[in-house]
XYZ file of C-alpha atoms in Angstrom:
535
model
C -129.826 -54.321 26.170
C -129.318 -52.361 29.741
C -130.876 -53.694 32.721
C -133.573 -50.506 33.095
C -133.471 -50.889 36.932
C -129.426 -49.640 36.588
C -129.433 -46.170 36.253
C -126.989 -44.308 34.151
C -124.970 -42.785 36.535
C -122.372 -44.754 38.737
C -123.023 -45.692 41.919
C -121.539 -44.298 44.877
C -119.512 -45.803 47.646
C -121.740 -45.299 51.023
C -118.402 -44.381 53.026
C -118.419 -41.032 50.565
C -121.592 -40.190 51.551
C -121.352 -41.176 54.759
C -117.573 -38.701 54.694
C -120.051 -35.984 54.096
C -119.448 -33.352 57.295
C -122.277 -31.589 56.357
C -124.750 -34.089 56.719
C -123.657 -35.871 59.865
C -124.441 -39.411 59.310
C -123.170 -42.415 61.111
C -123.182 -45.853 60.316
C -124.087 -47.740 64.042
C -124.546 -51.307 62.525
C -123.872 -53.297 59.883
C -120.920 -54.197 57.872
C -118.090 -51.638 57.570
C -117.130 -52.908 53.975
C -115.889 -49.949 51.910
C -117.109 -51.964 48.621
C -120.469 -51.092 49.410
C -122.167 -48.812 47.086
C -125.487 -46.701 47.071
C -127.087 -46.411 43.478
C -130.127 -43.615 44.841
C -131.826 -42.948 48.057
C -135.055 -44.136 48.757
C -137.800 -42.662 51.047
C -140.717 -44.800 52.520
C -142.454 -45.122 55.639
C -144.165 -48.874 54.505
C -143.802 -51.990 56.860
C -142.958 -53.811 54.207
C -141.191 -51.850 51.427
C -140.156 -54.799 49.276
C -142.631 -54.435 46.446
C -140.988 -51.031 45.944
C -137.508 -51.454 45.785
C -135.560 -52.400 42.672
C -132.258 -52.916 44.275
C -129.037 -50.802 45.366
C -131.230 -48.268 47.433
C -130.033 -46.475 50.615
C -133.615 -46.519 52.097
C -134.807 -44.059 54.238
C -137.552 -44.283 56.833
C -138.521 -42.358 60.381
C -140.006 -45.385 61.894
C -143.536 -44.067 61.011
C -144.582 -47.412 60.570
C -142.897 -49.005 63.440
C -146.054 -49.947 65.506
C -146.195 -49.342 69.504
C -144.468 -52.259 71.180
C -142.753 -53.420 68.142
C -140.432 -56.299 69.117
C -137.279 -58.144 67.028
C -139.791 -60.321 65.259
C -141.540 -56.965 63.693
C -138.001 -55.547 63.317
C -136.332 -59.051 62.268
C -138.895 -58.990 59.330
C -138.697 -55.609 58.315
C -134.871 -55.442 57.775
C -134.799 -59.264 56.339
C -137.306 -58.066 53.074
C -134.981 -55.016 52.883
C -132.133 -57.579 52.055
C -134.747 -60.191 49.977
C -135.095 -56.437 47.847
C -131.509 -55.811 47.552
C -131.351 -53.185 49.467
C -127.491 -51.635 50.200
C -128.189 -49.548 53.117
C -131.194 -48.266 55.358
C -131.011 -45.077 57.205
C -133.089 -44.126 59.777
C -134.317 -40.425 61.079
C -134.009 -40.252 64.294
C -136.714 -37.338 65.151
C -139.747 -36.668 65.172
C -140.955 -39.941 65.513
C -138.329 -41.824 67.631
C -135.829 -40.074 69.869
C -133.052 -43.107 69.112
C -132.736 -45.421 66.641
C -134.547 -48.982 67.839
C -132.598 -51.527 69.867
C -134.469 -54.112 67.956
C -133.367 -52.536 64.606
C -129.923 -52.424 65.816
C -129.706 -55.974 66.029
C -131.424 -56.845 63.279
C -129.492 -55.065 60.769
C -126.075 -56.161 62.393
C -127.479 -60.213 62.365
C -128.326 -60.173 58.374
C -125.448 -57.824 57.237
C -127.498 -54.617 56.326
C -125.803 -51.192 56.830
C -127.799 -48.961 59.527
C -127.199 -45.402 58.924
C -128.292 -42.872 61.500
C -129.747 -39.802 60.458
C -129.601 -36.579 63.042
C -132.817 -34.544 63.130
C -130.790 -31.681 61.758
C -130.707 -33.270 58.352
C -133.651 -33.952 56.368
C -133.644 -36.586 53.893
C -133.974 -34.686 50.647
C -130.416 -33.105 51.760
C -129.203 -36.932 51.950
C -131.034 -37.348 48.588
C -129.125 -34.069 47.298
C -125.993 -34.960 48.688
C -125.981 -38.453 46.825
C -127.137 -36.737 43.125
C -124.314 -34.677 43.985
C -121.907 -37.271 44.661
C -122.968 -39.701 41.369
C -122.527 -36.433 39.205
C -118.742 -36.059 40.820
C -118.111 -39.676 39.838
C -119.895 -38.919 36.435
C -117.849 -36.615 35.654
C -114.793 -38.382 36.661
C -115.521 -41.143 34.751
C -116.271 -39.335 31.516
C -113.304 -37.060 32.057
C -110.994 -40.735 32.588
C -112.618 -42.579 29.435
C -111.912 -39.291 27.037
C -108.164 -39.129 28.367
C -108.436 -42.736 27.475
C -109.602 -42.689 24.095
C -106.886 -40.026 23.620
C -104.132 -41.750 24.663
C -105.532 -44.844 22.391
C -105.550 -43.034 19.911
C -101.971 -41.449 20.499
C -100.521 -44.728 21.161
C -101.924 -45.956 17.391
C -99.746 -43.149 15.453
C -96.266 -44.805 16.689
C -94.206 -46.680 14.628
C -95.023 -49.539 16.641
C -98.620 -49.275 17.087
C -100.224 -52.689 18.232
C -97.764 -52.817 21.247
C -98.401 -49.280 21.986
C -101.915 -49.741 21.504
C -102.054 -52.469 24.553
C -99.551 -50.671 26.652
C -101.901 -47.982 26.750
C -104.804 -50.043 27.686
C -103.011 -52.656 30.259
C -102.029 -48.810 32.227
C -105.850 -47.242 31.654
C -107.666 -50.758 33.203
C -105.247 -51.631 35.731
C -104.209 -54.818 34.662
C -103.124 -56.984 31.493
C -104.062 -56.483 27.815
C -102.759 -59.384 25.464
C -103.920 -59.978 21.264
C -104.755 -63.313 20.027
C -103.945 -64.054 16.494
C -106.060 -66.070 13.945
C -104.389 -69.776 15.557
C -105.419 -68.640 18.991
C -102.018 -68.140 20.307
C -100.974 -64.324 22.075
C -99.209 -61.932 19.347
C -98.033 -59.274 21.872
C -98.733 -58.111 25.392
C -98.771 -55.299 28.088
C -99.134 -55.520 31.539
C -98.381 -57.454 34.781
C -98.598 -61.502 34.004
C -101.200 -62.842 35.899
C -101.203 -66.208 37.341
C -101.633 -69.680 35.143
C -105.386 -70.103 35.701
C -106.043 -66.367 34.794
C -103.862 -67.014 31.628
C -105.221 -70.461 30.581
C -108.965 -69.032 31.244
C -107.941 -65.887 29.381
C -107.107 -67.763 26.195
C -109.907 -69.937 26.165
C -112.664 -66.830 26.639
C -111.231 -65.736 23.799
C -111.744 -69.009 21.830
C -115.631 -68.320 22.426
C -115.476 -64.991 20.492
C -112.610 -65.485 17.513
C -114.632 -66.535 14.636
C -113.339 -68.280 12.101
C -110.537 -67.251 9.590
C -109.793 -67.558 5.802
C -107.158 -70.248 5.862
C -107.434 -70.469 10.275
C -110.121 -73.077 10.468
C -111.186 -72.975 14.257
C -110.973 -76.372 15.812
C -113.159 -77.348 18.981
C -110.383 -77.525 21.985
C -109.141 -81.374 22.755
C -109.899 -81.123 26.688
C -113.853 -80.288 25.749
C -115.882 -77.531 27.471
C -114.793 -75.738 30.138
C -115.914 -76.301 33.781
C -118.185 -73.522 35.397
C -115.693 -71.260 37.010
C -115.656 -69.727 40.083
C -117.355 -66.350 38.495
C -119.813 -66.317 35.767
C -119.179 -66.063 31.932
C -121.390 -64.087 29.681
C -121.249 -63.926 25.758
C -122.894 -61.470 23.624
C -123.772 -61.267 20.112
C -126.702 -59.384 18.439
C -129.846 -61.681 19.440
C -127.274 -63.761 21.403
C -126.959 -63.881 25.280
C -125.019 -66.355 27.123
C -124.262 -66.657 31.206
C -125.289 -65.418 34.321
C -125.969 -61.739 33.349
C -123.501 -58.826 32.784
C -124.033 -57.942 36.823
C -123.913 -61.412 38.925
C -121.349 -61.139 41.488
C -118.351 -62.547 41.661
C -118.413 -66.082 43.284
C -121.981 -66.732 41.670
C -121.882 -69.577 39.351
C -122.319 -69.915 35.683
C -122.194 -72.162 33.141
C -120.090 -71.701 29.942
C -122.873 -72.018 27.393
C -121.584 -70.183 24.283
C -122.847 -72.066 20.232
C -119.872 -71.589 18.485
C -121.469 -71.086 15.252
C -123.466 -67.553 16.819
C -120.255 -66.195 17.286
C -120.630 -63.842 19.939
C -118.474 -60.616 19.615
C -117.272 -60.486 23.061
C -117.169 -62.424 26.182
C -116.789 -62.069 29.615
C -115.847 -64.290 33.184
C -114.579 -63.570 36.731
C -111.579 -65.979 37.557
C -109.938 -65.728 41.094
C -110.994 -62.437 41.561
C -110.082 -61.156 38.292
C -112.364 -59.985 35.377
C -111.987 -61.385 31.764
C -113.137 -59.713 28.803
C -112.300 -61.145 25.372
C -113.341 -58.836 22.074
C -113.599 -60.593 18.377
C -111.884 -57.857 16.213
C -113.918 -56.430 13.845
C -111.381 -57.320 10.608
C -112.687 -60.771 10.129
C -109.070 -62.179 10.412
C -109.637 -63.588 13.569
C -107.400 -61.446 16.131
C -108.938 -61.140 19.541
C -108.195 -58.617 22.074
C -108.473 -60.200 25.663
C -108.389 -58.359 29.157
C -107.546 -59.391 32.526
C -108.179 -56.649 35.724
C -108.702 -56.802 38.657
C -111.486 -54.594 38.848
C -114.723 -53.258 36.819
C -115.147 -49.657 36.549
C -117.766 -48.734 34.600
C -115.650 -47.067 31.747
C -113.566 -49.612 31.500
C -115.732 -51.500 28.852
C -115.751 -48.328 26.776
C -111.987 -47.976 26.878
C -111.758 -51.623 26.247
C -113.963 -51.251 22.930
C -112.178 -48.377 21.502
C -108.670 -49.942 21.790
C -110.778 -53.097 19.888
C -111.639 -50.729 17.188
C -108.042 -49.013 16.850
C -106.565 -52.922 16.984
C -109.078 -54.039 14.080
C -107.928 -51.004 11.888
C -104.075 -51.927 12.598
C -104.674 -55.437 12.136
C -106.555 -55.761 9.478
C -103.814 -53.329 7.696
C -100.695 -55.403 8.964
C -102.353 -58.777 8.076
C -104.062 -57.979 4.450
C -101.059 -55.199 3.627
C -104.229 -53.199 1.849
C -103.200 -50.440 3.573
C -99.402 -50.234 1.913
C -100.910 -51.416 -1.732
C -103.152 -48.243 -1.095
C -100.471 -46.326 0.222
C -97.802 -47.799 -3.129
C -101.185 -46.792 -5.740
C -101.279 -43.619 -4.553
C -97.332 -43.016 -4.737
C -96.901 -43.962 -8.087
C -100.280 -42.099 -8.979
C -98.254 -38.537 -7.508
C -95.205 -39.947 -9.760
C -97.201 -39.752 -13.299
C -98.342 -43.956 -13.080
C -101.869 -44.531 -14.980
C -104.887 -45.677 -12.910
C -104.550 -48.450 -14.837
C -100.962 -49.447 -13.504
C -102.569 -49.182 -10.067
C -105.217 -50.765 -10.144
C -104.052 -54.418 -9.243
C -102.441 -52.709 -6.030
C -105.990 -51.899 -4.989
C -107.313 -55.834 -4.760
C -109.496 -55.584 -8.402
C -108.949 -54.928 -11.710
C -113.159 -53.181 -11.919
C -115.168 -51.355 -9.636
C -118.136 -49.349 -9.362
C -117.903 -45.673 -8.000
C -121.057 -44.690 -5.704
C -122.151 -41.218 -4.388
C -123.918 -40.912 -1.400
C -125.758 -38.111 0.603
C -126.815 -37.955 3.795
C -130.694 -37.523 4.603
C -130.918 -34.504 6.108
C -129.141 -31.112 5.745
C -126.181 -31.976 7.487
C -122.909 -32.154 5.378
C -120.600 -35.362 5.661
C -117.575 -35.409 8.032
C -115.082 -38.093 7.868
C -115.975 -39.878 10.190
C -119.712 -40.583 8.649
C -117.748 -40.751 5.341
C -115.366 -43.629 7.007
C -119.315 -45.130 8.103
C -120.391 -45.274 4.934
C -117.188 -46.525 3.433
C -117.649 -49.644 6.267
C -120.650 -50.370 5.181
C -120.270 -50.781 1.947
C -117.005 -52.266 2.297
C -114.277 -50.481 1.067
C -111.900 -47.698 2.444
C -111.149 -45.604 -0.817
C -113.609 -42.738 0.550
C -113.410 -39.206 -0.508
C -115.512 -36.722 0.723
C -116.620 -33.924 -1.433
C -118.227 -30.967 -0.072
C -121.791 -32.509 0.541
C -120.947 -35.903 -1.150
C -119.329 -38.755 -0.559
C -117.542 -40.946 -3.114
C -116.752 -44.445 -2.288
C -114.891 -47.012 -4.768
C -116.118 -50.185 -4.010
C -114.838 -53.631 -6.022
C -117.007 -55.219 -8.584
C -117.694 -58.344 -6.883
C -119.125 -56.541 -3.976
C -122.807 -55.913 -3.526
C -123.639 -52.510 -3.295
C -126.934 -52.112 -0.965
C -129.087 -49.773 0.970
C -127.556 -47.983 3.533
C -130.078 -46.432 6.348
C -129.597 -42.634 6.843
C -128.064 -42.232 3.227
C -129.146 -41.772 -0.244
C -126.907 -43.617 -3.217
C -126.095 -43.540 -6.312
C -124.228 -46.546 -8.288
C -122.491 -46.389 -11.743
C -121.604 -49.452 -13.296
C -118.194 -51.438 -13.324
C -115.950 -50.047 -15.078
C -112.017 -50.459 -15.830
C -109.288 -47.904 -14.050
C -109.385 -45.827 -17.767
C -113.468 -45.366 -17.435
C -113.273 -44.286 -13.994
C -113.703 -40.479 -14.726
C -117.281 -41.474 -16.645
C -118.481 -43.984 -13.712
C -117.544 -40.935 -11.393
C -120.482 -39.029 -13.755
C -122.579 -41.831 -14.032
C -122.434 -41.860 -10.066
C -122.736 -38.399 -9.588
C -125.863 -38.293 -12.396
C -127.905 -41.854 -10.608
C -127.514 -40.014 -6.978
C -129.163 -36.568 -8.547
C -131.956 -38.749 -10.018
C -132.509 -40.602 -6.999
C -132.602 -37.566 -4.502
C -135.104 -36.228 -7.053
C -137.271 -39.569 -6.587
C -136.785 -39.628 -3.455
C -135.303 -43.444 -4.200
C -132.437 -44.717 -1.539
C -130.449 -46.234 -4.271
C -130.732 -45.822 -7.448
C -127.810 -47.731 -10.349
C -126.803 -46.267 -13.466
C -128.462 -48.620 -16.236
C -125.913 -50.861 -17.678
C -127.597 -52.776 -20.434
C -125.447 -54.558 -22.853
C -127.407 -53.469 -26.435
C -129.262 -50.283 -26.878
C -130.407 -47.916 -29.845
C -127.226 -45.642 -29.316
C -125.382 -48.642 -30.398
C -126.786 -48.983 -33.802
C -125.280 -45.786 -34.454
C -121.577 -45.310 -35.320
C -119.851 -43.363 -32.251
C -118.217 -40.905 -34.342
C -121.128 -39.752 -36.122
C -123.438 -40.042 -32.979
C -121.074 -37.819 -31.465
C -120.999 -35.436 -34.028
C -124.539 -34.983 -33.892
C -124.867 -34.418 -30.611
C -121.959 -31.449 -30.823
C -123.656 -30.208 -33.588
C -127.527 -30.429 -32.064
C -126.231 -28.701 -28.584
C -123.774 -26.283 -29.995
C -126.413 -23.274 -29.112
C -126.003 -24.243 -25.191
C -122.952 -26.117 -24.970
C -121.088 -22.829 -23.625
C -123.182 -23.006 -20.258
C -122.909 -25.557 -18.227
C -126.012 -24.948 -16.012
C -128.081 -25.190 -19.242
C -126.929 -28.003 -20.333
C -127.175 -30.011 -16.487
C -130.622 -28.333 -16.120
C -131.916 -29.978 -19.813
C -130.047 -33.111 -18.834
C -131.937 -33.542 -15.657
C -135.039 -32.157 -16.480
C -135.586 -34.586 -19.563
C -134.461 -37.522 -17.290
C -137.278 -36.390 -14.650
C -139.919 -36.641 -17.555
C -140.066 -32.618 -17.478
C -141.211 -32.487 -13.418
C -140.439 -28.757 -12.420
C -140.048 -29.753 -8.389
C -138.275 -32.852 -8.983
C -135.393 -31.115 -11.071
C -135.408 -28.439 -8.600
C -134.670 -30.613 -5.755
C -131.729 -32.388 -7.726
C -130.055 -29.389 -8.804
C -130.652 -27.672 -5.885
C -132.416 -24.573 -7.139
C -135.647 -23.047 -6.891
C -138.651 -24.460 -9.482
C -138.663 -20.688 -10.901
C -134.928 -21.004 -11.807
C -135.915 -24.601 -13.635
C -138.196 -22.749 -15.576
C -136.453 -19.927 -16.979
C -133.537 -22.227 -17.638
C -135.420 -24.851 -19.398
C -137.306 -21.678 -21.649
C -133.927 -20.393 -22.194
C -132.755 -23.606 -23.753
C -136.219 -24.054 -25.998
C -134.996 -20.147 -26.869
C -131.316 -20.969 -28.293
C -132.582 -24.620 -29.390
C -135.001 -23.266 -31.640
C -137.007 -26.443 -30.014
C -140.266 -27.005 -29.292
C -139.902 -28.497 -25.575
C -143.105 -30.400 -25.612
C -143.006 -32.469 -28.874
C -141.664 -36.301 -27.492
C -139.679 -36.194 -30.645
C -137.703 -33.203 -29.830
C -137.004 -34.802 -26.192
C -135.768 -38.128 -27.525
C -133.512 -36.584 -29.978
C -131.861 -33.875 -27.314
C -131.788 -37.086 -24.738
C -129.567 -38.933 -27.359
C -127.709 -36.112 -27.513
C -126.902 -35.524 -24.261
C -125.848 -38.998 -23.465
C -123.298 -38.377 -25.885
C -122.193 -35.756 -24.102
């Protein structure tokens, strides 16, 4: 989770605000290090404003609390609970109050390394206050502005012919530094960017130990030399419920222990060697490839960048090592060519699957990419996406559950030459269940039932012969279908077809007209249901 007491907005170097003409400030103690950095202003006139600071403030403050006399003890202890807060910066108005800024404070600032910033009575606070907003939304916009050219390049870089090394090329240019992909046995697969020394490296390669989880057939071993020794930064691992280290914001030179339980997993990892930042991702393929980064610097895009070249690197991974992605690109050549779903089939991983229909909850129609989300989630990657449906072919031996946000509808297995009827039987259990208001509903699969008794031929034969007065409309014939499966419920059949309860209703007495039926004898509904599952 975020620390609360960061705010969203990057912070901003106090030499930029301190560059602003307008304002006239000028720093008269203190450290002159340009890697200071001001995450808001702060105004207070308390002698001892330590219970409300939460860090990273450029405080503000006339001296109205600066009593007559004041000497470098008052002054000393002032400024030192500043630094105990975590204060960047204090800035002091010089007018009304005091004509100059304190001797005392002067000194006191300069002996425990706090920034003094004096303020001229032309400018008021709120206009340093303004000036900073102003500032952080500049940088804001930067950054977003440098993390969507990112992601653009990323995603550029993945549609060469020689994606993976384009991939980290891109990256190793966008963070300054080196990008390099672990494969399953722990040892790097390609690289892009300067080398950096033999500590970086060897640290490198063992962060990313912490995060690549085991493979089918790439057992992961605990290393021979045993844990590694704190290092000079901190390390931090995360995994849902899982939080290892120092915290995502210690500096660097703080010390931390390399705590990470192998078996959690984390999905990324992080550590500050000689002045460089380490980030290792586990990619999201299950193969065990890990993307690891080495710069010398953190922006605060950088771990966005970072995770969308992850995700591009899973998806090209996961194709090159599994080759699904050329048996689905083979199927569907020799589908164009006249081949047989059933001649496919084995280039697909499975000889039966089960086709499921989902909707989204709401009114929003499906895009890809919450068509590729669903397809994720339920494990596969044969998605289509069909006006406000989505149809997903998912392999037998794969549980098909819940999904949050979406409503589903499951046929059962079938073989490549039933696909066509599990596509209906799909199509039919998602109408039902947005008419129940179920999240999931499967199309019944039992092995004997009463339709079986009967020979197919003559049950089918019937069933021509009992619809024949409504078989020429469509609409009649889906409105009877779902209104007998929804036990005759006027709203219910309404909401799965669609249409207004009044349009149910003359429909269903239209098909009672041609029928010759009466609607309401039990009888008459089991013998029309037979029918229609014939149909």
């Amino acid at each position: 989770m975020p620390d609360p007491a960061v705010p969203p907005t990057p912070p901003v170097p106090l030499d930029a605000l301190l560059a602003r003409a307008d304002l006239g400030l000028r720093r008269i103690a203190g450290p002159a290090d340009p890697a200071v950095v001001v995450h808001w202003a702060h105004t207070s006139e308390m002698a001892d404003p330590y219970p409300y600071l939460l860090g990273g403030e450029l405080l503000l403050s006339a001296g109205v609390h600066v009593p007559d006399g004041a000497g470098a003890g008052y002054f000393d202890a002032y400024v030192s609970r500043i630094v105990a807060a975590g204060g960047a910066a204090l800035g002091f108005g010089v007018a009304p109050v005091h004509d100059t800024v304190p001797g005392a404070l002067v000194e006191a600032c300069e002996m425990h390394g706090l920034p003094l910033v004096e303020v001229p009575p032309r400018t008021t606070f709120s206009a340093v206050a303004r000036a900073l907003w102003q500032l952080m939304a500049q940088a804001r916009t930067a950054e977003l502005r440098r993390v969507t050219e990112a992601q653009q390049s990323l995603a550029t870089a993945a549609a060469r012919p020689d994606p993976v090394p384009s991939v980290l090329q891109q990256l190793a240019r966008r963070l300054g530094g080196r990008a390099v992909l672990y494969g399953p046995e722990g040892t790097p697969i390609a690289g892009a960017g300067p080398e950096p020394g033999e500590e970086v490296r060897t640290a490198l390669a063992k962060l990313a130990e912490v995060v690549r989880p085991p493979s089918p057939g790439h057992p992961r071993t605990p290393s021979p030399e045993g844990p590694r020794p704190p290092s000079p930064g901190h390390t931090r691992a995360s995994s849902p419920g899982h939080r290892v280290g120092s915290g995502p914001d210690a500096p660097a030179g703080s010390s931390g222990d390399l705590h990470a339980d192998l078996a959690a997993r984390p999905s990324s990892a992080s550590d500050t060697v000689a002045g460089v930042r380490l980030v290792a991702h586990a990619l999201g393929n299950g193969e065990g490839f890990v993307l690891g980064t080495a710069a010398p610097q953190r922006d605060a895009g950088d771990h966005t960048i970072a995770s969308v070249a992850a995700v591009l690197l899973s998806l090209l991974t996961g194709e090159r090592h599994s080759g699904s992605g050329a048996g689905r690109s083979s199927a569907l050549v020799r589908l164009l060519l006249g081949a047989a779903p059933a001649e496919v089939a084995p280039l697909l991983g499975g000889d039966r699957w089960r086709v499921v229909h989902g909707r989204p909850d709401g009114r929003a129609a499906p895009d890809p990419v919450t068509a590729s989300a669903l397809g994720a989630a339920l494990g596969s990657s044969l998605v289509d996406v069909a006006g406000e449906v989505v149809r997903v072919l998912v392999p037998d031996g794969r549980a098909v559950e819940r999904v949050p946000s979406w409503t589903l509808g499951v046929s059962a297995a079938a073989a490549p030459r039933d696909w066509p009827a599990a596509d209906t039987q799909a199509a039919r259990a998602l109408a039902r269940a947005r008419a129940t208001r179920a999240p999931l509903l499967r199309h019944g699969d039992r092995p004997t039932a009463l339709t079986d008794l009967v020979p197919p031929a003559e049950a089918d034969a019937h069933a021509r012969a009992l619809l024949a007065p409504i078989e020429q409309s469509p609409a009649l014939v889906d409105t009877l279908r779902t209104w007998l499966s929804l036990h005759g419920s006027w709203d219910r059949t309404a909401v799965a077809l669609d249409v207004h309860r009044n349009t149910v209703r003359q429909r269903i007495a239209r098909c009672a007209a041609l029928l010759d039926a009466d609607l309401d004898d039990p009888d008459v509904r089991m013998e029309l249901w037979f029918a229609l599952r014939r149909t």
